Amino acid sequence: MITRIIGTGSYLPEHIITNDDLAQIMDTSDEWIASRTGIRKRHLAKEETTAFMASEAARKALEDAGIGADKVDMIIVGTITGDYITPSAACQVQDKLGAVNAVAFDINAACAGFMYALHTAYAYLQTGIYKTALVLGAENLSKIMDWTDRSTCVLFGDGAGAALVQAFEEGSQWASEDETMGKTRGLLAFEQGSDGAKGMVLNCRGRQNNNPLIENPFVPSYVSMDGQEVYKFAVSTVPASIHRVLEKAGIGVEDIKYFVLHQANLRIIQSVAKRLKADVDKFPVSLDHCGNISAASVPVLLDEMNRKGMLKQGDKIVMSGFGGGLTWASAVIEW
Ligand code: COA
């Protein structure tokens, strides 16, 4: 069975907030933010909901692949900022698309959410349970930011990205309808992990109990982060994860055309490139205009690359996500 990404899409909210805009409302500067992170602006949702952004990204992925929503067997959304506790963002997307034949659910793996969702879809597709999956990362992070905490709120943005993934049986009539079949092997290898013991270095508490036993309910909670600990985690875990996934795929760093990393911080990306002894030009960047959009960052970047024509059939690409949980996940794909 060959599992391939056959379409991509993304949606970024209409409103753009630059570092200078932030400097108008808090004690920060473009110089501080850009020099430490590479971020210059981000999109923030105003009217857009997580489900709206996700379904817009999904629509574009379906359009890119030329597939109707009725052909989708499953929808998985990586998100920590769904609009509702229930229904899930994935069920809302199903409704908005009219994807009546799909099973739909969310995955909470923070910034590794899209990669976890992709790996989950891969498992269903490779075992023949389903054929076609919409895999999304969608976040409205600005609603869980403490806008008085300049050390976190300047880092994040909102948006959604989608990949349509399909399984092809080698040699089948279904596969032969696609003229590129046989020339690419699709998703080649995955590697993922979690470290719950370090989870509190990047956290956002959920709704708290407000039953009659509680004296002071309704304490609001926002994202809280030990930036330096997260940084140390990222620059050690990501290169190790990439080495492991490359070993599983039986190829080396030199075989990779692009490393599509979670877009948290330019310094993290540069450090990962250095540790892998890979040319930093192989690490495309979108965080300059998106900020960190958690689960959405990898699929948004992938879609930007796809639409710019950067991805050619047969190119080998590494994708890697990392973040809250703590969680991480990497994949090797042949485009
Ligand atoms: N503007 C201006 N000053 C700020 C600021 C802002 N937006 N945010 C924090 N500061 C100040 C702090 O108050 C502190 O001041 P003090 O020394 O007077 O107390 C100082 O800047 C800290 O600066 P520095 O030590 O240079 O911070 P840093 O090098 O650790 O950089 C991060 C901070 C957040 C950019 C960095 O730790 C990081 O990128 N970590 C990873 C975070 C991440 O990517 N998380 C998501 C992963 S999915």
GROMACS .gro file of C-alpha atoms in nm, residues 1-9 57 60-62 64-67 114-115 117-119 121-122 125-126 131-136 161-168 178 180-181 184-190 260 298-307 311-320 330-335:
model
   77
    1MET     CA    1   0.000   0.000   0.000
    2ILE     CA    2   0.126   0.346  -0.088
    3THR     CA    3  -0.003   0.643   0.113
    4ARG     CA    4   0.047   0.983  -0.045
    5ILE     CA    5  -0.039   1.346   0.014
    6ILE     CA    6  -0.243   1.435  -0.296
    7GLY     CA    7  -0.356   1.787  -0.207
    8THR     CA    8  -0.277   2.071   0.034
    9GLY     CA    9  -0.456   2.383   0.152
   57ALA     CA   10  -0.801   2.497   0.442
   60LYS     CA   11  -0.852   2.414  -0.077
   61ALA     CA   12  -0.685   2.075  -0.022
   62LEU     CA   13  -0.983   1.897  -0.178
   64ASP     CA   14  -0.600   2.090  -0.512
   65ALA     CA   15  -0.653   1.713  -0.528
   66GLY     CA   16  -0.968   1.735  -0.741
   67ILE     CA   17  -1.161   1.517  -0.495
  114PHE     CA   18  -0.070   1.774   1.261
  115MET     CA   19   0.210   1.518   1.261
  117ALA     CA   20  -0.286   1.326   1.300
  118LEU     CA   21  -0.090   1.235   0.986
  119HIS     CA   22   0.060   0.931   1.154
  121ALA     CA   23  -0.435   0.860   0.931
  122TYR     CA   24  -0.140   0.665   0.788
  125LEU     CA   25  -0.487   0.392   0.546
  126GLN     CA   26  -0.201   0.143   0.542
  131LYS     CA   27  -0.872   0.513   0.165
  132THR     CA   28  -0.891   0.890   0.189
  133ALA     CA   29  -0.821   1.113   0.490
  134LEU     CA   30  -0.827   1.486   0.545
  135VAL     CA   31  -0.554   1.569   0.795
  136LEU     CA   32  -0.555   1.916   0.947
  161GLY     CA   33  -0.345   2.392   0.716
  162ALA     CA   34  -0.468   2.073   0.551
  163ALA     CA   35  -0.336   1.774   0.363
  164LEU     CA   36  -0.550   1.527   0.172
  165VAL     CA   37  -0.395   1.183   0.209
  166GLN     CA   38  -0.490   0.881   0.003
  167ALA     CA   39  -0.389   0.514  -0.001
  168PHE     CA   40  -0.324   0.343  -0.331
  178ASP     CA   41  -0.323   0.822  -1.141
  180THR     CA   42   0.215   0.941  -1.124
  181MET     CA   43   0.160   0.608  -0.946
  184THR     CA   44   0.662   0.783  -0.587
  185ARG     CA   45   0.646   0.585  -0.263
  186GLY     CA   46   0.461   0.851  -0.061
  187LEU     CA   47   0.492   0.842   0.318
  188LEU     CA   48   0.804   0.638   0.393
  189ALA     CA   49   0.861   0.646   0.770
  190PHE     CA   50   0.737   0.796   1.097
  260VAL     CA   51   0.966   2.123   0.691
  298VAL     CA   52   0.370   2.238   0.930
  299PRO     CA   53   0.070   2.203   0.692
  300VAL     CA   54   0.056   2.579   0.626
  301LEU     CA   55   0.424   2.579   0.531
  302LEU     CA   56   0.380   2.263   0.320
  303ASP     CA   57   0.092   2.427   0.135
  304GLU     CA   58   0.294   2.743   0.072
  305MET     CA   59   0.574   2.529  -0.072
  306ASN     CA   60   0.333   2.324  -0.282
  307ARG     CA   61   0.168   2.634  -0.428
  311LEU     CA   62   0.777   2.024  -0.439
  312LYS     CA   63   0.864   1.800  -0.732
  313GLN     CA   64   0.764   1.439  -0.773
  314GLY     CA   65   1.025   1.213  -0.612
  315ASP     CA   66   1.163   1.482  -0.376
  316LYS     CA   67   1.231   1.345  -0.030
  317ILE     CA   68   1.107   1.569   0.248
  318VAL     CA   69   1.128   1.552   0.626
  319MET     CA   70   0.842   1.701   0.829
  320SER     CA   71   0.883   1.746   1.203
  330SER     CA   72   0.875   1.334   1.238
  331ALA     CA   73   0.801   1.180   0.900
  332VAL     CA   74   0.986   1.120   0.574
  333ILE     CA   75   0.784   1.150   0.256
  334GLU     CA   76   0.858   1.108  -0.110
  335TRP     CA   77   0.650   1.367  -0.293
   0.00000   0.00000   0.00000
